[in-house]
Coordinates of C-alpha atoms in Angstrom, one line a residue:
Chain A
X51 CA -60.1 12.1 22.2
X52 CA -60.0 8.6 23.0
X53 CA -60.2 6.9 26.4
X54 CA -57.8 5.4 28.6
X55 CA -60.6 2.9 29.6
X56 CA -62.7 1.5 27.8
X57 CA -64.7 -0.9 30.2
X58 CA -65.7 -1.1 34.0
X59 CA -63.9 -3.7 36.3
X60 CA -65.9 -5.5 39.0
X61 CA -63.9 -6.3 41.7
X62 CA -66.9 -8.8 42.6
X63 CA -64.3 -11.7 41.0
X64 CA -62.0 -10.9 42.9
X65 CA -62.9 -11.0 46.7
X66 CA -63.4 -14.8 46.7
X67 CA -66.8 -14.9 49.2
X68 CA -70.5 -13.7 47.8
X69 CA -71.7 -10.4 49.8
X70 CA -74.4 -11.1 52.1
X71 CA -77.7 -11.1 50.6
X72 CA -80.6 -8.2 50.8
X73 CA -83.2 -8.6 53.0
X74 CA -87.1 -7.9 52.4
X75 CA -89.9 -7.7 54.3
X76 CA -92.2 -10.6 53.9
X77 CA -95.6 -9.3 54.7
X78 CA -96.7 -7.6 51.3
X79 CA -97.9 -10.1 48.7
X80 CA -99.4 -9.4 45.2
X81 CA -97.5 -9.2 41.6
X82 CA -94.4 -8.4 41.5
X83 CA -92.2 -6.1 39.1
X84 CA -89.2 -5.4 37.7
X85 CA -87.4 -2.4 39.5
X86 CA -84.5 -2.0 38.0
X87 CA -83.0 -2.1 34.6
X88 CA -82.0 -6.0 34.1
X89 CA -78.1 -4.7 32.8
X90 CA -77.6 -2.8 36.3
X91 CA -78.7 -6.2 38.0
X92 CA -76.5 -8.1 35.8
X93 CA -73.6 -5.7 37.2
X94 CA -74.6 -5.8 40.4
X95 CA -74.5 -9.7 40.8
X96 CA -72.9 -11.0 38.1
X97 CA -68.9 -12.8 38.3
X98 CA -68.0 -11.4 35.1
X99 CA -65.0 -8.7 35.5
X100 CA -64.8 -6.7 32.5
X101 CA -68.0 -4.9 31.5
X102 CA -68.0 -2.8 27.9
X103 CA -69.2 0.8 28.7
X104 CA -71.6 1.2 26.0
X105 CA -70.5 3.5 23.1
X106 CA -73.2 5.9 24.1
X107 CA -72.2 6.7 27.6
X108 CA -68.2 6.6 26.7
X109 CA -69.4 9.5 24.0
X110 CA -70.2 11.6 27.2
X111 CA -67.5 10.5 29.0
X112 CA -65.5 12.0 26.2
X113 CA -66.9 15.6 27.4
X114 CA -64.6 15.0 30.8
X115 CA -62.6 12.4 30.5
X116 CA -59.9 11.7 31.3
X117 CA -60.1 13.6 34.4
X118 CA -57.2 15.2 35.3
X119 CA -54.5 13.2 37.4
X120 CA -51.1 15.4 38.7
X121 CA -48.6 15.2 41.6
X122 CA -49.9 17.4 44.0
X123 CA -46.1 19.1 44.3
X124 CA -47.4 22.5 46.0
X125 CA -49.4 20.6 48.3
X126 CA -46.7 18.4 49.5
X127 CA -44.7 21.4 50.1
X128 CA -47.7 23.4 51.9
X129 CA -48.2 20.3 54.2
X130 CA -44.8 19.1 54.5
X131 CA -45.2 15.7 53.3
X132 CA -42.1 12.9 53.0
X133 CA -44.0 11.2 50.1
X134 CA -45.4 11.9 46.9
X135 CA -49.1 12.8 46.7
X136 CA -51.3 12.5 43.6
X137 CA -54.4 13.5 43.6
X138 CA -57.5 12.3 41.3
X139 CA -59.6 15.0 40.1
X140 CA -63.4 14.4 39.8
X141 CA -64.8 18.0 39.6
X142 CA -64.9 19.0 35.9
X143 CA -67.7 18.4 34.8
X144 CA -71.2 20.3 34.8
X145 CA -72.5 18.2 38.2
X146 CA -69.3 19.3 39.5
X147 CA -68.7 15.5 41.4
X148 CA -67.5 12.2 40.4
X149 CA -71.6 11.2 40.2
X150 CA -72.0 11.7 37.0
X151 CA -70.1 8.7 36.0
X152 CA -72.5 6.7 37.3
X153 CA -75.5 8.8 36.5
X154 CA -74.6 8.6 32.6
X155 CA -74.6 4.9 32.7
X156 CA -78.3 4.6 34.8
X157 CA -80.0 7.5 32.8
X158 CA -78.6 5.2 29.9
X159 CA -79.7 1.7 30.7
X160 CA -82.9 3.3 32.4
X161 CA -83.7 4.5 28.9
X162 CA -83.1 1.5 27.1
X163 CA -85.3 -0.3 29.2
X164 CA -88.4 2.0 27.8
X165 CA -88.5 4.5 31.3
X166 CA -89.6 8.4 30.2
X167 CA -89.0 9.8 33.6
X168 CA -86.4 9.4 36.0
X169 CA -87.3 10.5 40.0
X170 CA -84.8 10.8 42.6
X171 CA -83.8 11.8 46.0
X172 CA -81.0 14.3 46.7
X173 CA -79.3 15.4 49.9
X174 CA -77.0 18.5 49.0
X175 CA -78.1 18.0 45.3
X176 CA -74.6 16.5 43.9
X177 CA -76.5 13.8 42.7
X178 CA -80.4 15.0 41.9
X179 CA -77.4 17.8 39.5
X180 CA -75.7 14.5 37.9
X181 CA -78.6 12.4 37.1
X182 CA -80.3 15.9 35.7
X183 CA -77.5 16.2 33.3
X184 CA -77.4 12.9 32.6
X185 CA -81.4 13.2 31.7
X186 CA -80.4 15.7 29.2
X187 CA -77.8 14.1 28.0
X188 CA -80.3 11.1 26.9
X189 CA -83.4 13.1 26.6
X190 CA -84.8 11.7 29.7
X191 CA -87.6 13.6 32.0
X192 CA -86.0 14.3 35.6
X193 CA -87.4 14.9 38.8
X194 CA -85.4 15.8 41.9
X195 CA -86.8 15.5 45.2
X196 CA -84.3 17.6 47.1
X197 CA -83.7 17.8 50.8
X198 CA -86.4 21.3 51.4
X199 CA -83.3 23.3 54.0
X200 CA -80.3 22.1 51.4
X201 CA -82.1 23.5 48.9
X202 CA -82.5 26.8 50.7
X203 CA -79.2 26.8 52.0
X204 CA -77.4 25.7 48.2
X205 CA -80.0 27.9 45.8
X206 CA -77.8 27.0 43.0
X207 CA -78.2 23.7 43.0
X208 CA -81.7 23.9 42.6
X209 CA -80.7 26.6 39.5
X210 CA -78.4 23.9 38.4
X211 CA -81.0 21.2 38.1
X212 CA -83.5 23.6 36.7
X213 CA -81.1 24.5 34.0
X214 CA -80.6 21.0 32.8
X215 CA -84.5 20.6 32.8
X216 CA -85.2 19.1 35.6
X217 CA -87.9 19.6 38.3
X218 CA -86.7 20.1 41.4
X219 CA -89.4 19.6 44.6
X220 CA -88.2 21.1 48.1
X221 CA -89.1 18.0 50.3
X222 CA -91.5 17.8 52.1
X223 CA -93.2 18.6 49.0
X224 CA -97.3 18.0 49.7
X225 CA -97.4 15.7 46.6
X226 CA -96.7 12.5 48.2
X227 CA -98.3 10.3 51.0
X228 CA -95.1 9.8 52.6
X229 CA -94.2 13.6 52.7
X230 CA -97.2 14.5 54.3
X231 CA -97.1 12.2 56.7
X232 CA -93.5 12.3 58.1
X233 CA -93.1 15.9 59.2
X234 CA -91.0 14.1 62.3
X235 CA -88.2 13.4 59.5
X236 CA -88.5 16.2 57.4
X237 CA -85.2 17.8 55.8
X238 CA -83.8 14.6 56.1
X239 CA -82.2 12.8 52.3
X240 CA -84.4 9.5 53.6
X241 CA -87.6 11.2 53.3
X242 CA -86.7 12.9 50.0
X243 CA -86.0 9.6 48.7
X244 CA -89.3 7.9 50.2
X245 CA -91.1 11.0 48.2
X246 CA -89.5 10.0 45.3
X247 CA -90.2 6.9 45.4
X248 CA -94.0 7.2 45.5
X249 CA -93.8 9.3 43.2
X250 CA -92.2 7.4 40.3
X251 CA -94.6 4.4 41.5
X252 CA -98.0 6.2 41.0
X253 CA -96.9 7.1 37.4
X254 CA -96.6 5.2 33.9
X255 CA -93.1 5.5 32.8
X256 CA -91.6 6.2 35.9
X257 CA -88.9 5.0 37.7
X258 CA -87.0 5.6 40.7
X259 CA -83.4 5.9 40.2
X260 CA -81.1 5.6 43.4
X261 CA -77.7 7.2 43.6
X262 CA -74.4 6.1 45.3
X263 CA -74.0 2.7 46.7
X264 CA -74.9 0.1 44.7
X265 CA -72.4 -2.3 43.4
X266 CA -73.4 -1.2 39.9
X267 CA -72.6 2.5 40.8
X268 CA -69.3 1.6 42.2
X269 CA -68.9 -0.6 39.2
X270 CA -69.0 2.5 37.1
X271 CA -66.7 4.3 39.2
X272 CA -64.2 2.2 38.3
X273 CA -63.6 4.6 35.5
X274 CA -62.3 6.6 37.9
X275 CA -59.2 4.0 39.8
X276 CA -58.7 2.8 36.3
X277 CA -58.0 5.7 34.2
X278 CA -55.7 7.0 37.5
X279 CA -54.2 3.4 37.3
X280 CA -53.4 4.3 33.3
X281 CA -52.0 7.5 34.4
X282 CA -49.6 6.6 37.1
X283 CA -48.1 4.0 35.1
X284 CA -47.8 6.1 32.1
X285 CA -45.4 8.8 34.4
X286 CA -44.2 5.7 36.2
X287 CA -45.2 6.4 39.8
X288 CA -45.4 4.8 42.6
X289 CA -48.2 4.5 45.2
X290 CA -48.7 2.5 48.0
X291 CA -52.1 4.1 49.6
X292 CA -55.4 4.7 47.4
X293 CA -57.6 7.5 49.6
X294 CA -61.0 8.6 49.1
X295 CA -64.4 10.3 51.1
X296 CA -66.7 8.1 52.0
X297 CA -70.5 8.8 52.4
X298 CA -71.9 5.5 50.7
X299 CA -68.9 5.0 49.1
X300 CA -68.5 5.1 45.7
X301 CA -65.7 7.5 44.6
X302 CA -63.7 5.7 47.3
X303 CA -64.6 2.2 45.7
X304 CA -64.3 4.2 42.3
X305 CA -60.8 5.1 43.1
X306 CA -59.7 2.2 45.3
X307 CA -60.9 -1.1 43.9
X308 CA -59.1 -1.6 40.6
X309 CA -55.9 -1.3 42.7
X310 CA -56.9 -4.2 44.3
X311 CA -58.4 -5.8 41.5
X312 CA -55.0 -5.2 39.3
X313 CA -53.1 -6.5 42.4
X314 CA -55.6 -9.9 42.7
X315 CA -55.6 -10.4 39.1
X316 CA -51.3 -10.7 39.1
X317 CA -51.0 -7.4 37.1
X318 CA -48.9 -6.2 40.5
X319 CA -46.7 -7.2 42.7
X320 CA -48.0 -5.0 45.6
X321 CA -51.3 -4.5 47.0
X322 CA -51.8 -0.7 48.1
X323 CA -53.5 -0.1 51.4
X324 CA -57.3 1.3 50.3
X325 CA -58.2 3.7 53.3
X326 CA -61.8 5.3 53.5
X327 CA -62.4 8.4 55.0
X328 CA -65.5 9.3 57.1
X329 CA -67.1 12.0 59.2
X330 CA -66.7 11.7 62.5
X331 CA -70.2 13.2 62.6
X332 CA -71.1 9.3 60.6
X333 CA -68.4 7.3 61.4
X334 CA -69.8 4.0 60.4
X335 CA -66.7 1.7 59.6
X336 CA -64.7 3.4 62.2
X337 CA -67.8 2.9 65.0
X338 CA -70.3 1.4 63.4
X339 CA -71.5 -2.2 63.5
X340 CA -71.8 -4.6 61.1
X341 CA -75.4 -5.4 60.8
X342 CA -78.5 -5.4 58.4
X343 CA -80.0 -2.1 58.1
X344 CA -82.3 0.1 56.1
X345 CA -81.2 2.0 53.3
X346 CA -83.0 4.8 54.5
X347 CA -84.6 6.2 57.6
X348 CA -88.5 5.2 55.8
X349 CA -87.5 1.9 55.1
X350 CA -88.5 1.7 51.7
X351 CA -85.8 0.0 50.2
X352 CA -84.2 -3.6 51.3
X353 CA -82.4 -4.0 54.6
X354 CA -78.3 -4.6 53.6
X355 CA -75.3 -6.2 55.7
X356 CA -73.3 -2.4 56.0
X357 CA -71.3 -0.8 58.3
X358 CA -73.9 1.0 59.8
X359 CA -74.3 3.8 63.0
X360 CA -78.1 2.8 62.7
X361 CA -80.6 4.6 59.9
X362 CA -82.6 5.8 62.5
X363 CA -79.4 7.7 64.5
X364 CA -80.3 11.6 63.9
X365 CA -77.1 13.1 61.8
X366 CA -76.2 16.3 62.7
X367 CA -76.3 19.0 59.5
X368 CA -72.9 19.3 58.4
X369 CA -70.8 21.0 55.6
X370 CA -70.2 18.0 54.3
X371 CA -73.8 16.4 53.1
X372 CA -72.5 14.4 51.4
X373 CA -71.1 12.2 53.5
X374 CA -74.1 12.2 55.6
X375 CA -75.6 9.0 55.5
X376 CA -75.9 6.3 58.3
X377 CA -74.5 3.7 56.4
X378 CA -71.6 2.2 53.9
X379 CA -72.3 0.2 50.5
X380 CA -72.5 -3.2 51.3
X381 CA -70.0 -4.1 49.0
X382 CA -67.3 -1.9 50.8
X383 CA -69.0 -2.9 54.1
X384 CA -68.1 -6.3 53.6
X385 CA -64.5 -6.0 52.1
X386 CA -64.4 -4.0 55.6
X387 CA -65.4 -6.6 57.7
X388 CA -62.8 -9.0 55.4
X389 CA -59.7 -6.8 56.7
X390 CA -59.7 -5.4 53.2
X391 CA -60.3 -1.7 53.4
X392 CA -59.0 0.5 56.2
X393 CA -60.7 3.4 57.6
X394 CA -60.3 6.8 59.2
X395 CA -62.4 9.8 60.5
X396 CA -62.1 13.3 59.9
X397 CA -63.7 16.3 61.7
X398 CA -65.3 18.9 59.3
X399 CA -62.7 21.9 60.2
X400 CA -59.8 19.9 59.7
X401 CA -61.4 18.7 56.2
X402 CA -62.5 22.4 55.8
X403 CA -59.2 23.4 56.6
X404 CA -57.1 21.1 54.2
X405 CA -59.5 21.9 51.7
X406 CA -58.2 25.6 52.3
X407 CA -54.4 24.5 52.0
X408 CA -55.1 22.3 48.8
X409 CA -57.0 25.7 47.8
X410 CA -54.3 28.1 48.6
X411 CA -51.6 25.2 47.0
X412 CA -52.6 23.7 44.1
X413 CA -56.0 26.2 43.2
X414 CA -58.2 24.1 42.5
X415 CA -61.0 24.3 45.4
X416 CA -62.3 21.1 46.5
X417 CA -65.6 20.2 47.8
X418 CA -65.9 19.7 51.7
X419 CA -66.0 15.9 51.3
X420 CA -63.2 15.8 49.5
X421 CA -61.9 17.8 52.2
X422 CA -61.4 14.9 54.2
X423 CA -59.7 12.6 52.3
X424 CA -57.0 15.0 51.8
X425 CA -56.7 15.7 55.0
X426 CA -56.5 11.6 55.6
X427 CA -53.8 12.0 53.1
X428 CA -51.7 15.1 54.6
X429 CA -51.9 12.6 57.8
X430 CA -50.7 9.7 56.2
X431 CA -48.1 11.8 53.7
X432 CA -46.7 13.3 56.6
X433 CA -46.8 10.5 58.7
X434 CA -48.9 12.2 61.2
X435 CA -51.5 9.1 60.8
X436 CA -49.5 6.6 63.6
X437 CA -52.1 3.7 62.0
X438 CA -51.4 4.4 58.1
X439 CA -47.7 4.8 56.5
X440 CA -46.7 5.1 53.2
X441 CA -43.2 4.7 52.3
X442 CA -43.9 5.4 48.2
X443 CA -46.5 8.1 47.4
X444 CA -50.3 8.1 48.2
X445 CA -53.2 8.5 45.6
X446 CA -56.3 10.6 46.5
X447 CA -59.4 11.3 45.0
X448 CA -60.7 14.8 44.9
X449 CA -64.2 13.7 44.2
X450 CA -65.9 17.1 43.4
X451 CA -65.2 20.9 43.8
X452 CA -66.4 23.3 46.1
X453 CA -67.8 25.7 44.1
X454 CA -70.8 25.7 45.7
X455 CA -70.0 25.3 49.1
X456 CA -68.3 28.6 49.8
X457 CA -70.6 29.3 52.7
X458 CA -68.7 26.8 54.6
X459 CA -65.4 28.1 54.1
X460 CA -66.6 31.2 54.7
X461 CA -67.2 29.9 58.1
X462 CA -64.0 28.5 58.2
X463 CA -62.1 31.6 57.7
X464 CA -64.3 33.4 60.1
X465 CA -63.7 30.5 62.7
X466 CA -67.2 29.6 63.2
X467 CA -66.9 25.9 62.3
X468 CA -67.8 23.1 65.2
X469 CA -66.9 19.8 64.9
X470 CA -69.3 17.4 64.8
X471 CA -68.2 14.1 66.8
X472 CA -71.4 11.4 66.6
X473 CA -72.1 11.2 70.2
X474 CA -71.6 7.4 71.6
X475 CA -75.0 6.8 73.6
X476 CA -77.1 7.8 70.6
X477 CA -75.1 5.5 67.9
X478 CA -75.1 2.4 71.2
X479 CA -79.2 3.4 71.1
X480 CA -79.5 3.5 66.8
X481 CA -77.6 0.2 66.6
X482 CA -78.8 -1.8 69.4
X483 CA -81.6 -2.9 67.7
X484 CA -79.9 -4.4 64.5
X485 CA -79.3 -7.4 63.8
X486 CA -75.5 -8.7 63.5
X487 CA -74.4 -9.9 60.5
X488 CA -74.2 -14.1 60.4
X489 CA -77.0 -14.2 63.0
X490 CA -79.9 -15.5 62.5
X491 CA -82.5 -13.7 60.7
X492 CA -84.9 -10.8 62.3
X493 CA -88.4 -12.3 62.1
X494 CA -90.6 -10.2 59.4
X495 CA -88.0 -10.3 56.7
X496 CA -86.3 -13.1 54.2
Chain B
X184 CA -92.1 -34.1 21.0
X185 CA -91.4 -30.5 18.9
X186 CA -88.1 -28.7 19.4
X187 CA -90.9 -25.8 20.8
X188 CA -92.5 -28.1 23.2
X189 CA -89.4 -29.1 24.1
X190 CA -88.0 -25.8 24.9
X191 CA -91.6 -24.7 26.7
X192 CA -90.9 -27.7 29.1
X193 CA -87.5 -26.6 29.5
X194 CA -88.2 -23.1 30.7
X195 CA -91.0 -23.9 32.8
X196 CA -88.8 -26.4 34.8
X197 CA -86.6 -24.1 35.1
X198 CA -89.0 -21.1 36.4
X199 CA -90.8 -23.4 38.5
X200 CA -87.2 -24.8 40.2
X201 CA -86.1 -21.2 40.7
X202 CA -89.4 -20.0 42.1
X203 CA -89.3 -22.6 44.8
X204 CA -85.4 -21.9 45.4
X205 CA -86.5 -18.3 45.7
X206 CA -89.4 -18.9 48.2
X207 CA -87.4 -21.3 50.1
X208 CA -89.8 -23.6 49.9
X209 CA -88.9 -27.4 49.7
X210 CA -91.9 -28.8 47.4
X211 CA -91.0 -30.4 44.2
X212 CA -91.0 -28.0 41.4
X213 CA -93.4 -29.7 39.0
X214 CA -96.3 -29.4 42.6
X215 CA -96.2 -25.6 41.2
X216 CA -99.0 -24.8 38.9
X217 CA -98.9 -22.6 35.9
X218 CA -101.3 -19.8 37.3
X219 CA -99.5 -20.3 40.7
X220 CA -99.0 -16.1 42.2
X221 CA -95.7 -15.2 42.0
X222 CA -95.9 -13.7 45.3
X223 CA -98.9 -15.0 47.3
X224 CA -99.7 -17.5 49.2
X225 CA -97.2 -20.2 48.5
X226 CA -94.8 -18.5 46.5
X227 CA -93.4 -15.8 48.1
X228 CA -90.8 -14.2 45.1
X229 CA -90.2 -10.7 46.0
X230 CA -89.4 -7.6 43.5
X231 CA -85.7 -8.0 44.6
X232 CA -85.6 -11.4 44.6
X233 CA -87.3 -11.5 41.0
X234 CA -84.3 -9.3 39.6
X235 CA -81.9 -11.7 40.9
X236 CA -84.0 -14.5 39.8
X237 CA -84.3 -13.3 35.9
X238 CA -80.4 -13.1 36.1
X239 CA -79.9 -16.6 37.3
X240 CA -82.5 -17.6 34.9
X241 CA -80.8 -15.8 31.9
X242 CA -77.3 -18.3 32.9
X243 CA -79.0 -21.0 33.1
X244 CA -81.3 -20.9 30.0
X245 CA -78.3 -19.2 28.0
X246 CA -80.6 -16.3 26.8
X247 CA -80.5 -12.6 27.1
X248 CA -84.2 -11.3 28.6
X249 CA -84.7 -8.2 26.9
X250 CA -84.1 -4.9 28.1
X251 CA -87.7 -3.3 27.8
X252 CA -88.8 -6.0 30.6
X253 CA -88.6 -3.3 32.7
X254 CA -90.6 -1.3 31.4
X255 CA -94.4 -1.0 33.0
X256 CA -94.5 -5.3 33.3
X257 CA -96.0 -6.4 36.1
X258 CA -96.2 -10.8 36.8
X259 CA -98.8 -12.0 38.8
X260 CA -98.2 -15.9 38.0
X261 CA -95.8 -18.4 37.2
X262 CA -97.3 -18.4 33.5
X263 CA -96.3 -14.5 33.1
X264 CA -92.8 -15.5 33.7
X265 CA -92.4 -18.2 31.6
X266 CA -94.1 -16.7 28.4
X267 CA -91.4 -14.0 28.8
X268 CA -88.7 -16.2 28.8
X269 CA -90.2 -18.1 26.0
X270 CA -90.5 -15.0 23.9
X271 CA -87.0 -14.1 24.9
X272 CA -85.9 -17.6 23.6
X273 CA -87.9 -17.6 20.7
X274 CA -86.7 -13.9 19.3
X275 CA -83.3 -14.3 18.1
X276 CA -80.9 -11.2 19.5

């Protein structure tokens, strides 16, 4: 079958100002190395718009793609809604979750670059399952550092990973430095990540490979708003609102940027509204600042400009993993901060709970995350949302299905789920530290 | 002057210019010596920076660096750089 789309779009063109750069600390000195494959850097600064998906990651995209597109008619009628709503489906494929599109495309460039082994970090394990697959897909080694009480509580994603060859470490694992030394932060997705990382740099061949957030990764997802893009115009429908989850971001920037893009670029006459949708456990863009931060709680990666409520804020466990993480992708983060994404928060029983209706409606279980951006949508389909109207139809991305995550409805249908408001004193305390964006720069970094 | 020399002059310039831009430093490029660290004490070009800078270098040499950079190369000086960019020039892709 052939594709609807045969390249990524960058909305990087498009937004007219350059993102803030990364900062580094300054103290370490000695040679320095490569860290990435030099293509992903090329997408991830780079003005060019249209990038070729390589033949070898559009044959896998074949296995999946197109992902299914429909109007959402029984949903409509289950929630009542005055406009049409289409939803974007992201969850068949063997990860289950829209990562996988951009999990072919690393494994891919990570092997043309020479790398034997892949290492990673995974919360839930929706992405340590992706990049897996994608090993296997490109005969890669894999190794999954995964969050140690996920991977009790979600035994099959550890089966999952092991099936598609991977190793899979319950972190804190006793083979790293790092793990051994942060039992304070253990269970948390930033240690698992600062395992894997020492672990892919004490070994030849290795590399560390990171998941959502990047600007290449939500370059890649553009698969997903461009082939929905395809699809709506080939049943001529109208949308005026692009939804998606955000934990990082990049199904919602996979979804929502090539609307803007087409609309910049002349290709249409109106510009949708793009509105992320966030926990209200981490509601970054909603009450987060806008500030450098870590990537992660160890600081092992670069601090970024992101909507952030503070990397070092303690985020409650959740049904929704996720979208547990302190920060968004400094890409969205900035388009935030431009006026050109909106945002909303979602508790985890409503999300839990349109995840049920959409269930019961249209049968196709979605995963909690997506949960909440079709309970953004009921809201704004409904015209429940007083901030958010659409007077056309609404688009929404069902990033991955739930499979897996039947313990939490389970809860939900026995009424045991608690919403999980971030409380106000400890994101004023995780954020007061940070340093604004546009302000002069923290001493110790460059 | 050869068409090699002059091409080995060409992407030293240009390393040396972007290693300064990268350190924020504002010495004249051609004060940087060829076994100058990368990252020590006057040059200060981190491992993000570097991947930014091998982008910008690959515009403004026209030339592709190849995609097995990545793999297990490590530059200590200004020399490294260059003869990587000069084998990138040299090897027709």
């Amino acid at each position: 079958m052939s594709l609807p789309v045969t390249a990524w779009r960058s909305v990087l063109p498009h937004l007219g100002y350059d993102l803030p750069p990364d900062l580094t600390p300054t103290t370490t000195s000695g040679p320095v190395a490569t860290g990435l494959p030099l293509e992903l850097v090329r997408q991830s600064v780079s003005s060019k718009e249209w990038w070729d998906i390589p033949e070898p990651v559009a044959e896998q995209y074949r296995r999946y793609r197109p992902a299914p597109l429909w109007r959402a008619r029984a949903f409509e009628a289950a929630i009542d809604a005055k406009v049409p709503v289409y939803v974007k489906y992201e969850g068949g494929n063997i990860s289950g979750s829209h990562k996988v599109n951009t999990a072919l495309a690393q494994a891919y460039y990570y092997k043309r670059a020479g790398i034997k082994e892949v290492v990673t970090g995974t919360g839930a394990g929706q992405w340590g399952t992706a990049l897996a697959a994608a090993c296997a897909a490109f005969g890669l080694s894999c190794v999954v550092f995964m969050v140690g009480g996920s991977l009790r509580d979600k035994p099959y994603r550890g089966s999952l990973m092991r099936l598609l060859g991977a190793t899979v470490h319950a972190s804190p694992s006793g083979l790293t430095e790092v793990g051994r030394g942060n039992a304070a932060s253990a269970n948390t997705l930033a240690l698992a990540i600062g395992e894997a990382v020492e672990y892919a740099r004490e070994g030849e061949g290795r590399a560390f490979c990171i998941g959502s957030g990047e600007n290449y990764s939500i370059l890649h997802q553009s698969v997903i708003g461009l082939e929905a893009a395809a699809q709506l115009d080939e049943i001529d429908a109208r949308i005026d609102t692009v939804i998606g989850s955000v934990g990082a971001g990049s199904n919602f920037g996979g979804v929502a940027l090539p609307f803007l893009a087409r609309h910049r670029a002349g290709e249409t006459a109106e510009q949708p509204t793009l509105l992320a949708v966030e926990s209200t456990a981490t509601p970054k863009l909603t009450r987060g600042v806008y500030a450098y931060d870590w990537t992660d709680a160890t600081g092992t990666g670069p601090m970024e400009a992101m909507y952030s409520i503070g990397s070092s804020y303690a985020i409650p466990a959740s049904h929704s993993a996720g979208l547990r993480f302190h920060g968004a992708a400094k890409l969205l983060s900035a388009m935030r901060h431009h006026g050109e994404i909106e945002a909303t928060a979602v508790g985890q029983r409503e999300a839990l709970e349109a995840g049920r209706r959409f269930a019961l409606s249209e049968l196709v279980l979605p995963a909690p995350e997506s949960g909440h951006a079709l309970a953004a949508a009921a809201a704004v389909a409904t015209g429940a949302d007083a901030h958010h109207r659409s007077r056309h139809g609404v688009l929404v991305c069902v990033s991955g299905h739930g499979l897996l995550d039947l313990s939490a409805y389970d809860q939900l249908l026995a009424g045991q789920v608690q919403d999980l408001a971030a409380d106000d004193r400890a994101v004023e305390l995780a954020t007061a530290r940070l340093r604004p964006v546009g302000s002069d720069l923290p001493t110790g970094v460059r | 002057m050869t068409t090699a020399q002059n091409r080995h002059d060409e992407v030293n310039e240009a390393v040396k210019r972007l290693v300064v831009l990268e350190s924020r430093l504002s010495i004249p490029p051609s004060e940087v010596a060829d076994d100058e660290p990368l990252n020590g004490n006057v040059l200060r070009v981190n491992s993000l920076g570097f991947l930014g800078m091998l982008v910008r270098l690959e515009d403004e040499l026209d030339v592709t660096l190849p995609d097995d950079l990545f793999a297990g190369t490590v530059f200590t000086t200004v020399a490294d750089l260059v003869g990587v960019v000069l084998r990138a020039v040299e090897v027709p892709r």
